[in-house]
PDB file of C-alpha atoms in Angstrom:
ATOM      1  CA  MET A   1     209.660 216.738 -66.353  1.00  0.00           C
ATOM      2  CA  ARG A   2     210.862 213.355 -65.057  1.00  0.00           C
ATOM      3  CA  ASN A   3     213.934 215.282 -62.511  1.00  0.00           C
ATOM      4  CA  ALA A   4     210.898 217.663 -61.320  1.00  0.00           C
ATOM      5  CA  LEU A   5     208.915 214.349 -60.536  1.00  0.00           C
ATOM      6  CA  TRP A   6     211.420 212.822 -58.673  1.00  0.00           C
ATOM      7  CA  SER A   7     212.956 216.177 -57.364  1.00  0.00           C
ATOM      8  CA  LEU A   8     208.654 216.188 -56.024  1.00  0.00           C
ATOM      9  CA  VAL A   9     209.037 212.602 -54.560  1.00  0.00           C
ATOM     10  CA  LEU A  10     211.880 213.036 -52.841  1.00  0.00           C
ATOM     11  CA  LEU A  11     210.740 216.053 -51.124  1.00  0.00           C
ATOM     12  CA  LEU A  12     207.463 214.100 -50.220  1.00  0.00           C
ATOM     13  CA  LEU A  13     209.781 211.376 -49.095  1.00  0.00           C
ATOM     14  CA  VAL A  14     212.573 212.708 -47.402  1.00  0.00           C
ATOM     15  CA  SER A  15     210.090 214.966 -45.510  1.00  0.00           C
ATOM     16  CA  ALA A  16     207.719 211.958 -44.044  1.00  0.00           C
ATOM     17  CA  CYS A  17     211.452 209.533 -43.339  1.00  0.00           C
ATOM     18  CA  GLY A  18     213.812 212.011 -42.850  1.00  0.00           C
ATOM     19  CA  ARG A  19     213.730 211.080 -39.223  1.00  0.00           C
ATOM     20  CA  ALA A  20     212.877 207.494 -39.181  1.00  0.00           C
ATOM     21  CA  ALA A  21     216.758 206.913 -39.559  1.00  0.00           C
ATOM     22  CA  SER A  22     217.536 207.968 -36.016  1.00  0.00           C
ATOM     23  CA  ASP A  23     214.302 207.468 -34.391  1.00  0.00           C
ATOM     24  CA  GLY A  24     215.966 209.712 -31.876  1.00  0.00           C
ATOM     25  CA  VAL A  25     218.271 207.195 -31.249  1.00  0.00           C
ATOM     26  CA  PRO A  26     221.787 207.982 -31.828  1.00  0.00           C
ATOM     27  CA  LEU A  27     223.922 205.833 -33.598  1.00  0.00           C
ATOM     28  CA  SER A  28     226.150 204.726 -31.051  1.00  0.00           C
ATOM     29  CA  GLU A  29     223.207 202.989 -29.528  1.00  0.00           C
ATOM     30  CA  ARG A  30     221.520 201.233 -32.123  1.00  0.00           C
ATOM     31  CA  ARG A  31     222.673 199.848 -35.580  1.00  0.00           C
ATOM     32  CA  VAL A  32     223.396 202.303 -38.624  1.00  0.00           C
ATOM     33  CA  ARG A  33     221.147 201.886 -41.383  1.00  0.00           C
ATOM     34  CA  VAL A  34     222.322 201.306 -44.839  1.00  0.00           C
ATOM     35  CA  VAL A  35     221.018 200.732 -48.261  1.00  0.00           C
ATOM     36  CA  ALA A  36     223.271 199.367 -50.981  1.00  0.00           C
ATOM     37  CA  THR A  37     222.662 199.141 -54.404  1.00  0.00           C
ATOM     38  CA  THR A  38     223.887 195.806 -55.747  1.00  0.00           C
ATOM     39  CA  SER A  39     224.559 192.596 -54.410  1.00  0.00           C
ATOM     40  CA  ILE A  40     227.754 192.774 -55.060  1.00  0.00           C
ATOM     41  CA  VAL A  41     227.907 196.198 -52.819  1.00  0.00           C
ATOM     42  CA  ALA A  42     225.876 194.987 -50.352  1.00  0.00           C
ATOM     43  CA  ASP A  43     227.787 192.427 -49.315  1.00  0.00           C
ATOM     44  CA  LEU A  44     231.337 194.224 -49.057  1.00  0.00           C
ATOM     45  CA  VAL A  45     229.427 196.364 -46.251  1.00  0.00           C
ATOM     46  CA  HIS A  46     228.069 193.943 -44.755  1.00  0.00           C
ATOM     47  CA  ASN A  47     232.212 192.592 -44.540  1.00  0.00           C
ATOM     48  CA  VAL A  48     232.994 195.829 -43.375  1.00  0.00           C
ATOM     49  CA  GLY A  49     230.186 196.484 -41.278  1.00  0.00           C
ATOM     50  CA  GLY A  50     229.212 193.252 -39.482  1.00  0.00           C
ATOM     51  CA  GLU A  51     227.114 193.329 -36.681  1.00  0.00           C
ATOM     52  CA  ARG A  52     227.478 197.252 -36.798  1.00  0.00           C
ATOM     53  CA  VAL A  53     225.494 198.142 -39.972  1.00  0.00           C
ATOM     54  CA  GLU A  54     221.656 196.474 -41.110  1.00  0.00           C
ATOM     55  CA  VAL A  55     221.939 196.683 -44.652  1.00  0.00           C
ATOM     56  CA  GLU A  56     219.271 196.504 -47.380  1.00  0.00           C
ATOM     57  CA  ALA A  57     220.284 195.677 -51.024  1.00  0.00           C
ATOM     58  CA  LEU A  58     217.927 197.353 -54.007  1.00  0.00           C
ATOM     59  CA  MET A  59     218.946 194.973 -56.258  1.00  0.00           C
ATOM     60  CA  GLY A  60     218.989 190.945 -55.539  1.00  0.00           C
ATOM     61  CA  PRO A  61     220.428 188.374 -57.362  1.00  0.00           C
ATOM     62  CA  GLY A  62     220.568 188.437 -60.984  1.00  0.00           C
ATOM     63  CA  VAL A  63     219.501 192.113 -61.149  1.00  0.00           C
ATOM     64  CA  ASP A  64     221.332 194.415 -63.872  1.00  0.00           C
ATOM     65  CA  PRO A  65     222.664 197.310 -62.646  1.00  0.00           C
ATOM     66  CA  HIS A  66     222.602 198.721 -65.483  1.00  0.00           C
ATOM     67  CA  LEU A  67     219.281 199.089 -66.523  1.00  0.00           C
ATOM     68  CA  PHE A  68     217.683 198.908 -63.017  1.00  0.00           C
ATOM     69  CA  LYS A  69     214.232 201.593 -62.200  1.00  0.00           C
ATOM     70  CA  ALA A  70     214.097 202.764 -58.425  1.00  0.00           C
ATOM     71  CA  SER A  71     210.619 202.164 -57.705  1.00  0.00           C
ATOM     72  CA  ALA A  72     208.685 204.772 -55.233  1.00  0.00           C
ATOM     73  CA  GLY A  73     209.626 201.949 -52.483  1.00  0.00           C
ATOM     74  CA  ASP A  74     213.191 201.866 -53.040  1.00  0.00           C
ATOM     75  CA  VAL A  75     213.088 205.825 -52.667  1.00  0.00           C
ATOM     76  CA  ALA A  76     211.416 205.438 -49.237  1.00  0.00           C
ATOM     77  CA  VAL A  77     213.838 202.759 -48.076  1.00  0.00           C
ATOM     78  CA  MET A  78     216.614 205.335 -48.925  1.00  0.00           C
ATOM     79  CA  ALA A  79     215.000 208.084 -47.728  1.00  0.00           C
ATOM     80  CA  ALA A  80     214.927 206.619 -44.281  1.00  0.00           C
ATOM     81  CA  ALA A  81     218.678 204.847 -44.423  1.00  0.00           C
ATOM     82  CA  ASP A  82     221.295 206.757 -42.279  1.00  0.00           C
ATOM     83  CA  ALA A  83     223.951 206.155 -45.672  1.00  0.00           C
ATOM     84  CA  ILE A  84     223.628 204.961 -49.176  1.00  0.00           C
ATOM     85  CA  VAL A  85     226.461 202.995 -50.619  1.00  0.00           C
ATOM     86  CA  TYR A  86     226.501 202.575 -54.298  1.00  0.00           C
ATOM     87  CA  ASN A  87     229.310 202.015 -56.833  1.00  0.00           C
ATOM     88  CA  GLY A  88     229.064 204.932 -59.022  1.00  0.00           C
ATOM     89  CA  LEU A  89     230.818 205.697 -61.814  1.00  0.00           C
ATOM     90  CA  HIS A  90     227.023 205.588 -64.048  1.00  0.00           C
ATOM     91  CA  LEU A  91     227.426 201.760 -63.066  1.00  0.00           C
ATOM     92  CA  GLU A  92     223.539 202.073 -61.832  1.00  0.00           C
ATOM     93  CA  GLY A  93     223.170 204.768 -64.639  1.00  0.00           C
ATOM     94  CA  LYS A  94     219.197 205.300 -64.065  1.00  0.00           C
ATOM     95  CA  MET A  95     219.405 206.078 -60.208  1.00  0.00           C
ATOM     96  CA  GLY A  96     222.639 209.033 -60.723  1.00  0.00           C
ATOM     97  CA  ASP A  97     220.057 211.832 -60.355  1.00  0.00           C
ATOM     98  CA  LEU A  98     218.439 210.097 -57.609  1.00  0.00           C
ATOM     99  CA  PHE A  99     221.694 210.070 -55.756  1.00  0.00           C
ATOM    100  CA  GLU A 100     221.846 213.483 -55.952  1.00  0.00           C
ATOM    101  CA  GLN A 101     218.870 214.773 -55.473  1.00  0.00           C
ATOM    102  CA  MET A 102     219.306 212.435 -51.904  1.00  0.00           C
ATOM    103  CA  ASP A 103     222.441 213.917 -51.295  1.00  0.00           C
ATOM    104  CA  SER A 104     221.508 217.557 -51.384  1.00  0.00           C
ATOM    105  CA  ARG A 105     218.215 216.762 -49.122  1.00  0.00           C
ATOM    106  CA  GLY A 106     221.330 215.676 -46.197  1.00  0.00           C
ATOM    107  CA  ARG A 107     221.729 211.832 -46.541  1.00  0.00           C
ATOM    108  CA  THR A 108     224.975 210.447 -47.336  1.00  0.00           C
ATOM    109  CA  THR A 109     226.083 208.623 -49.955  1.00  0.00           C
ATOM    110  CA  ILE A 110     229.230 206.354 -50.520  1.00  0.00           C
ATOM    111  CA  PRO A 111     230.294 206.242 -54.729  1.00  0.00           C
ATOM    112  CA  LEU A 112     232.488 203.289 -53.431  1.00  0.00           C
ATOM    113  CA  ALA A 113     234.619 203.454 -56.691  1.00  0.00           C
ATOM    114  CA  GLU A 114     234.686 206.756 -57.469  1.00  0.00           C
ATOM    115  CA  LEU A 115     235.857 207.615 -54.032  1.00  0.00           C
ATOM    116  CA  ALA A 116     238.489 204.443 -53.441  1.00  0.00           C
ATOM    117  CA  VAL A 117     240.086 204.297 -57.017  1.00  0.00           C
ATOM    118  CA  PRO A 118     242.261 206.983 -58.317  1.00  0.00           C
ATOM    119  CA  ASP A 119     241.705 208.149 -61.845  1.00  0.00           C
ATOM    120  CA  THR A 120     245.265 206.434 -62.755  1.00  0.00           C
ATOM    121  CA  LEU A 121     243.721 203.345 -62.273  1.00  0.00           C
ATOM    122  CA  LEU A 122     240.707 202.789 -63.867  1.00  0.00           C
ATOM    123  CA  ARG A 123     239.595 201.838 -67.261  1.00  0.00           C
ATOM    124  CA  GLU A 124     238.980 204.402 -69.720  1.00  0.00           C
ATOM    125  CA  SER A 125     236.012 204.085 -72.025  1.00  0.00           C
ATOM    126  CA  ALA A 126     236.598 203.200 -75.157  1.00  0.00           C
ATOM    127  CA  LEU A 127     233.234 204.543 -76.731  1.00  0.00           C
ATOM    128  CA  PHE A 128     232.647 207.420 -73.816  1.00  0.00           C
ATOM    129  CA  GLN A 129     235.377 209.978 -73.690  1.00  0.00           C
ATOM    130  CA  GLY A 130     235.814 210.931 -70.207  1.00  0.00           C
ATOM    131  CA  ASN A 131     234.008 208.312 -68.374  1.00  0.00           C
ATOM    132  CA  TYR A 132     235.432 205.318 -66.568  1.00  0.00           C
ATOM    133  CA  ASP A 133     234.771 201.374 -66.521  1.00  0.00           C
ATOM    134  CA  PRO A 134     232.242 201.270 -63.785  1.00  0.00           C
ATOM    135  CA  HIS A 135     233.565 197.287 -62.828  1.00  0.00           C
ATOM    136  CA  ILE A 136     236.259 197.513 -60.673  1.00  0.00           C
ATOM    137  CA  TRP A 137     235.273 194.739 -58.221  1.00  0.00           C
ATOM    138  CA  PHE A 138     236.949 192.443 -61.044  1.00  0.00           C
ATOM    139  CA  ASP A 139     240.040 193.221 -59.670  1.00  0.00           C
ATOM    140  CA  VAL A 140     241.085 192.414 -56.457  1.00  0.00           C
ATOM    141  CA  GLN A 141     243.130 194.875 -55.255  1.00  0.00           C
ATOM    142  CA  LEU A 142     240.695 198.055 -56.553  1.00  0.00           C
ATOM    143  CA  TRP A 143     237.726 196.273 -54.795  1.00  0.00           C
ATOM    144  CA  ILE A 144     240.354 196.220 -51.440  1.00  0.00           C
ATOM    145  CA  ARG A 145     240.497 199.860 -51.847  1.00  0.00           C
ATOM    146  CA  ALA A 146     237.043 199.634 -51.839  1.00  0.00           C
ATOM    147  CA  ALA A 147     236.520 198.008 -48.529  1.00  0.00           C
ATOM    148  CA  ARG A 148     238.955 200.432 -46.661  1.00  0.00           C
ATOM    149  CA  THR A 149     237.373 203.480 -48.245  1.00  0.00           C
ATOM    150  CA  LEU A 150     234.243 202.088 -46.812  1.00  0.00           C
ATOM    151  CA  ALA A 151     235.775 201.105 -43.495  1.00  0.00           C
ATOM    152  CA  GLY A 152     236.690 204.889 -43.320  1.00  0.00           C
ATOM    153  CA  GLU A 153     233.828 206.111 -44.350  1.00  0.00           C
ATOM    154  CA  LEU A 154     231.313 204.134 -41.744  1.00  0.00           C
ATOM    155  CA  ALA A 155     233.911 205.176 -39.267  1.00  0.00           C
ATOM    156  CA  GLY A 156     233.123 208.754 -39.976  1.00  0.00           C
ATOM    157  CA  LEU A 157     230.055 208.567 -39.884  1.00  0.00           C
ATOM    158  CA  ASP A 158     229.804 206.518 -36.770  1.00  0.00           C
ATOM    159  CA  SER A 159     232.962 207.351 -34.940  1.00  0.00           C
ATOM    160  CA  THR A 160     232.060 205.901 -31.171  1.00  0.00           C
ATOM    161  CA  HIS A 161     232.867 202.671 -33.585  1.00  0.00           C
ATOM    162  CA  ALA A 162     235.384 203.583 -35.414  1.00  0.00           C
ATOM    163  CA  ASP A 163     237.636 200.981 -34.194  1.00  0.00           C
ATOM    164  CA  SER A 164     235.559 197.976 -35.430  1.00  0.00           C
ATOM    165  CA  TYR A 165     235.149 199.362 -39.140  1.00  0.00           C
ATOM    166  CA  GLN A 166     238.828 199.431 -39.345  1.00  0.00           C
ATOM    167  CA  LEU A 167     240.096 195.636 -37.868  1.00  0.00           C
ATOM    168  CA  ARG A 168     236.770 193.958 -39.479  1.00  0.00           C
ATOM    169  CA  ALA A 169     237.949 195.951 -42.888  1.00  0.00           C
ATOM    170  CA  GLN A 170     241.599 194.745 -42.354  1.00  0.00           C
ATOM    171  CA  ALA A 171     240.274 190.743 -41.812  1.00  0.00           C
ATOM    172  CA  TYR A 172     238.152 190.823 -45.102  1.00  0.00           C
ATOM    173  CA  VAL A 173     241.288 191.852 -46.739  1.00  0.00           C
ATOM    174  CA  GLU A 174     242.605 188.921 -45.937  1.00  0.00           C
ATOM    175  CA  GLU A 175     239.853 187.012 -47.150  1.00  0.00           C
ATOM    176  CA  LEU A 176     240.328 189.035 -50.285  1.00  0.00           C
ATOM    177  CA  LEU A 177     243.914 188.186 -50.904  1.00  0.00           C
ATOM    178  CA  ASP A 178     242.927 184.803 -50.003  1.00  0.00           C
ATOM    179  CA  ALA A 179     240.427 184.377 -53.332  1.00  0.00           C
ATOM    180  CA  GLU A 180     242.797 186.384 -55.381  1.00  0.00           C
ATOM    181  CA  ALA A 181     245.561 184.135 -54.762  1.00  0.00           C
ATOM    182  CA  TYR A 182     243.138 181.544 -55.977  1.00  0.00           C
ATOM    183  CA  VAL A 183     243.051 183.583 -59.091  1.00  0.00           C
ATOM    184  CA  TYR A 184     246.288 183.511 -59.975  1.00  0.00           C
ATOM    185  CA  ALA A 185     246.755 179.294 -59.205  1.00  0.00           C
ATOM    186  CA  HIS A 186     243.746 178.075 -61.006  1.00  0.00           C
ATOM    187  CA  ILE A 187     244.475 180.212 -64.221  1.00  0.00           C
ATOM    188  CA  SER A 188     247.623 178.689 -64.273  1.00  0.00           C
ATOM    189  CA  ARG A 189     246.695 175.643 -65.705  1.00  0.00           C
ATOM    190  CA  ILE A 190     245.124 177.841 -69.012  1.00  0.00           C
ATOM    191  CA  ALA A 191     247.982 178.389 -71.489  1.00  0.00           C
ATOM    192  CA  PRO A 192     248.240 182.545 -72.014  1.00  0.00           C
ATOM    193  CA  PRO A 193     247.533 182.090 -75.847  1.00  0.00           C
ATOM    194  CA  ALA A 194     243.999 180.501 -74.193  1.00  0.00           C
ATOM    195  CA  ARG A 195     243.271 183.109 -71.657  1.00  0.00           C
ATOM    196  CA  VAL A 196     241.024 184.885 -74.008  1.00  0.00           C
ATOM    197  CA  LEU A 197     237.701 185.766 -72.254  1.00  0.00           C
ATOM    198  CA  VAL A 198     234.283 186.301 -74.704  1.00  0.00           C
ATOM    199  CA  THR A 199     231.528 187.488 -72.324  1.00  0.00           C
ATOM    200  CA  SER A 200     227.929 189.310 -73.132  1.00  0.00           C
ATOM    201  CA  HIS A 201     229.444 192.663 -72.278  1.00  0.00           C
ATOM    202  CA  ASP A 202     232.406 194.400 -71.846  1.00  0.00           C
ATOM    203  CA  ALA A 203     232.848 193.753 -68.047  1.00  0.00           C
ATOM    204  CA  PHE A 204     235.249 191.872 -67.507  1.00  0.00           C
ATOM    205  CA  GLY A 205     238.364 194.324 -68.411  1.00  0.00           C
ATOM    206  CA  TYR A 206     239.803 194.813 -65.065  1.00  0.00           C
ATOM    207  CA  PHE A 207     240.150 191.319 -64.857  1.00  0.00           C
ATOM    208  CA  GLY A 208     241.493 190.805 -67.669  1.00  0.00           C
ATOM    209  CA  ARG A 209     244.653 193.336 -66.786  1.00  0.00           C
ATOM    210  CA  ALA A 210     244.718 191.596 -63.447  1.00  0.00           C
ATOM    211  CA  PHE A 211     244.768 188.443 -64.411  1.00  0.00           C
ATOM    212  CA  GLY A 212     246.538 188.735 -68.397  1.00  0.00           C
ATOM    213  CA  PHE A 213     243.422 187.927 -70.358  1.00  0.00           C
ATOM    214  CA  GLU A 214     242.382 189.320 -73.517  1.00  0.00           C
ATOM    215  CA  VAL A 215     238.573 190.068 -72.890  1.00  0.00           C
ATOM    216  CA  TYR A 216     236.245 190.639 -75.756  1.00  0.00           C
ATOM    217  CA  GLY A 217     232.444 191.873 -74.363  1.00  0.00           C
ATOM    218  CA  LEU A 218     229.480 191.647 -77.872  1.00  0.00           C
ATOM    219  CA  GLN A 219     228.285 194.582 -75.784  1.00  0.00           C
ATOM    220  CA  GLY A 220     230.233 197.907 -74.336  1.00  0.00           C
ATOM    221  CA  LEU A 221     230.142 198.448 -70.603  1.00  0.00           C
ATOM    222  CA  SER A 222     227.028 198.874 -70.466  1.00  0.00           C
ATOM    223  CA  THR A 223     224.187 196.781 -71.518  1.00  0.00           C
ATOM    224  CA  ALA A 224     221.783 199.579 -72.045  1.00  0.00           C
ATOM    225  CA  VAL A 225     223.814 200.101 -75.048  1.00  0.00           C
ATOM    226  CA  GLU A 226     222.561 197.273 -77.050  1.00  0.00           C
ATOM    227  CA  ALA A 227     224.616 195.523 -79.599  1.00  0.00           C
ATOM    228  CA  GLY A 228     223.895 195.389 -83.595  1.00  0.00           C
ATOM    229  CA  THR A 229     224.219 192.537 -86.145  1.00  0.00           C
ATOM    230  CA  ALA A 230     227.580 194.075 -86.817  1.00  0.00           C
ATOM    231  CA  ASP A 231     228.635 193.725 -83.442  1.00  0.00           C
ATOM    232  CA  VAL A 232     227.548 190.046 -83.515  1.00  0.00           C
ATOM    233  CA  GLN A 233     229.031 189.606 -86.587  1.00  0.00           C
ATOM    234  CA  ALA A 234     232.607 191.106 -85.910  1.00  0.00           C
ATOM    235  CA  LEU A 235     233.006 189.140 -82.755  1.00  0.00           C
ATOM    236  CA  ALA A 236     232.002 185.696 -84.912  1.00  0.00           C
ATOM    237  CA  GLU A 237     234.583 186.314 -87.335  1.00  0.00           C
ATOM    238  CA  LEU A 238     237.210 187.024 -84.374  1.00  0.00           C
ATOM    239  CA  VAL A 239     236.613 183.970 -82.373  1.00  0.00           C
ATOM    240  CA  ALA A 240     236.420 182.200 -86.203  1.00  0.00           C
ATOM    241  CA  SER A 241     239.639 182.920 -87.099  1.00  0.00           C
ATOM    242  CA  ARG A 242     241.132 182.773 -84.083  1.00  0.00           C
ATOM    243  CA  ARG A 243     239.353 179.518 -83.162  1.00  0.00           C
ATOM    244  CA  ILE A 244     238.568 180.310 -79.418  1.00  0.00           C
ATOM    245  CA  PRO A 245     237.142 176.655 -77.854  1.00  0.00           C
ATOM    246  CA  ALA A 246     234.392 178.326 -75.314  1.00  0.00           C
ATOM    247  CA  MET A 247     232.294 181.528 -74.996  1.00  0.00           C
ATOM    248  CA  PHE A 248     230.665 182.507 -71.894  1.00  0.00           C
ATOM    249  CA  VAL A 249     227.073 183.782 -70.806  1.00  0.00           C
ATOM    250  CA  GLU A 250     226.500 186.430 -67.588  1.00  0.00           C
ATOM    251  CA  SER A 251     224.005 185.845 -64.782  1.00  0.00           C
ATOM    252  CA  SER A 252     222.465 188.685 -64.993  1.00  0.00           C
ATOM    253  CA  ILE A 253     222.197 189.015 -68.838  1.00  0.00           C
ATOM    254  CA  SER A 254     219.962 187.092 -71.420  1.00  0.00           C
ATOM    255  CA  PRO A 255     222.416 184.759 -73.262  1.00  0.00           C
ATOM    256  CA  ARG A 256     220.572 185.582 -76.362  1.00  0.00           C
ATOM    257  CA  GLY A 257     223.534 187.535 -77.793  1.00  0.00           C
ATOM    258  CA  ILE A 258     225.900 185.359 -76.976  1.00  0.00           C
ATOM    259  CA  GLU A 259     223.796 182.130 -78.782  1.00  0.00           C
ATOM    260  CA  ALA A 260     223.404 184.725 -81.740  1.00  0.00           C
ATOM    261  CA  VAL A 261     227.260 185.153 -82.001  1.00  0.00           C
ATOM    262  CA  ARG A 262     227.663 181.466 -81.602  1.00  0.00           C
ATOM    263  CA  GLU A 263     225.197 180.801 -84.549  1.00  0.00           C
ATOM    264  CA  ALA A 264     227.153 183.442 -86.640  1.00  0.00           C
ATOM    265  CA  VAL A 265     230.878 180.603 -85.476  1.00  0.00           C
ATOM    266  CA  ARG A 266     229.070 178.059 -87.115  1.00  0.00           C
ATOM    267  CA  ALA A 267     228.033 179.696 -90.273  1.00  0.00           C
ATOM    268  CA  ARG A 268     231.704 180.120 -90.397  1.00  0.00           C
ATOM    269  CA  GLY A 269     232.851 176.711 -90.059  1.00  0.00           C
ATOM    270  CA  PHE A 270     233.717 176.700 -86.331  1.00  0.00           C
ATOM    271  CA  ASP A 271     231.897 175.130 -83.396  1.00  0.00           C
ATOM    272  CA  VAL A 272     232.392 177.603 -79.921  1.00  0.00           C
ATOM    273  CA  ARG A 273     231.182 175.632 -77.251  1.00  0.00           C
ATOM    274  CA  ILE A 274     228.918 177.745 -74.149  1.00  0.00           C
ATOM    275  CA  GLY A 275     231.591 177.163 -71.585  1.00  0.00           C
ATOM    276  CA  GLY A 276     229.599 178.391 -68.726  1.00  0.00           C
ATOM    277  CA  THR A 277     227.654 180.782 -66.887  1.00  0.00           C
ATOM    278  CA  LEU A 278     229.885 183.978 -65.121  1.00  0.00           C
ATOM    279  CA  PHE A 279     228.344 186.265 -62.588  1.00  0.00           C
ATOM    280  CA  GLY A 280     229.381 189.669 -63.447  1.00  0.00           C
ATOM    281  CA  ASP A 281     226.987 192.523 -62.277  1.00  0.00           C
ATOM    282  CA  ALA A 282     225.141 190.493 -59.861  1.00  0.00           C
ATOM    283  CA  LEU A 283     226.191 188.210 -57.162  1.00  0.00           C
ATOM    284  CA  GLY A 284     223.817 184.523 -57.217  1.00  0.00           C
ATOM    285  CA  GLY A 285     221.384 183.382 -54.793  1.00  0.00           C
ATOM    286  CA  PRO A 286     221.383 182.303 -51.699  1.00  0.00           C
ATOM    287  CA  GLU A 287     222.402 178.739 -52.456  1.00  0.00           C
ATOM    288  CA  SER A 288     224.424 179.078 -55.437  1.00  0.00           C
ATOM    289  CA  PRO A 289     228.237 178.995 -54.902  1.00  0.00           C
ATOM    290  CA  ALA A 290     228.777 182.486 -55.995  1.00  0.00           C
ATOM    291  CA  SER A 291     226.444 184.083 -53.180  1.00  0.00           C
ATOM    292  CA  THR A 292     229.351 185.994 -51.837  1.00  0.00           C
ATOM    293  CA  TYR A 293     231.983 188.290 -53.325  1.00  0.00           C
ATOM    294  CA  THR A 294     234.986 185.489 -53.108  1.00  0.00           C
ATOM    295  CA  GLY A 295     232.442 183.066 -53.414  1.00  0.00           C
ATOM    296  CA  MET A 296     232.216 184.266 -57.525  1.00  0.00           C
ATOM    297  CA  VAL A 297     235.689 185.148 -57.713  1.00  0.00           C
ATOM    298  CA  ARG A 298     236.530 181.007 -56.858  1.00  0.00           C
ATOM    299  CA  HIS A 299     233.149 180.276 -58.980  1.00  0.00           C
ATOM    300  CA  ASN A 300     234.345 182.405 -62.194  1.00  0.00           C
ATOM    301  CA  ALA A 301     237.735 181.455 -61.913  1.00  0.00           C
ATOM    302  CA  ASP A 302     236.513 177.772 -62.134  1.00  0.00           C
ATOM    303  CA  VAL A 303     234.771 178.084 -65.086  1.00  0.00           C
ATOM    304  CA  LEU A 304     237.239 179.645 -67.097  1.00  0.00           C
ATOM    305  CA  VAL A 305     239.467 176.782 -66.248  1.00  0.00           C
ATOM    306  CA  ASN A 306     236.905 174.262 -66.752  1.00  0.00           C
ATOM    307  CA  ALA A 307     236.272 175.797 -70.683  1.00  0.00           C
ATOM    308  CA  LEU A 308     240.052 177.072 -71.115  1.00  0.00           C
ATOM    309  CA  ALA A 309     242.172 174.802 -69.764  1.00  0.00           C
ATOM    310  CA  ASP A 310     242.926 173.020 -72.897  1.00  0.00           C
ATOM    311  CA  GLY A 311     244.050 175.514 -75.052  1.00  0.00           C
ATOM    312  CA  VAL A 312     242.819 176.788 -78.197  1.00  0.00           C
ATOM    313  CA  ARG A 313     241.378 174.356 -80.207  1.00  0.00           C
ATOM    314  CA  SER A 314     243.074 173.186 -83.571  1.00  0.00           C
TER     315      SER A 314
END
């Protein structure tokens, strides 16, 4: 029933808005209208597309993409776009059918993670066989692949300005490499035994693999799967037994789960602190140090160093 309803909505909206993306003006003479799902994806589109693109993000700062539901207004915005850029790998779990419908009705859809990263570089899901961890942006090298892939996709869509996308992507890659170097330099202050990252959900696996951290999340890869009492107790036992000094909350997820773990750790005779807020599935607001992807990378590194540089507590 839900799919049939969306199909009807899409048929009406695409029929009404199908010509809105061009308004009869060729792409060579106007900006490319791009709808991005998350704030992180929108930031990438902005950096690679520059003045050639007009980008609108469906999800603002602090919005959890795993739980996001598109409204009829969101569908109308997508129907009027030249391209829809999304992460893919089921990050935007409730929008999968919508992307398929848009693609079948002639909208250009670009699933970045699925196009940019080969399966051999993806982390497999421990709970859902055949699915992969969608949080590729936590490995800067994978996000570099996404930037180059996006440049190619935009160049194919707007061939008159193909060179500008490639040049902007290459310039942005240099910024990404600088951010990656910042992380390596700063986390060197954290002793290897203390590189244990405990967060609200399992979003930081690529970060752990890239930068040498053990990573534990209270919830799984998707926040749509809620943690139970057994999950809280198991994580609390890990933190208490290993005397991990700090856990971290995430900007787009309620801190209640991590606070419950903290209470369970205290019941075991150890007092773990909350080390700070990490930005995971969404960027921060305009005044936040994490308002851009590179700002987020640096901010998260700073938070980890401030909380973990003293090492494991005795």
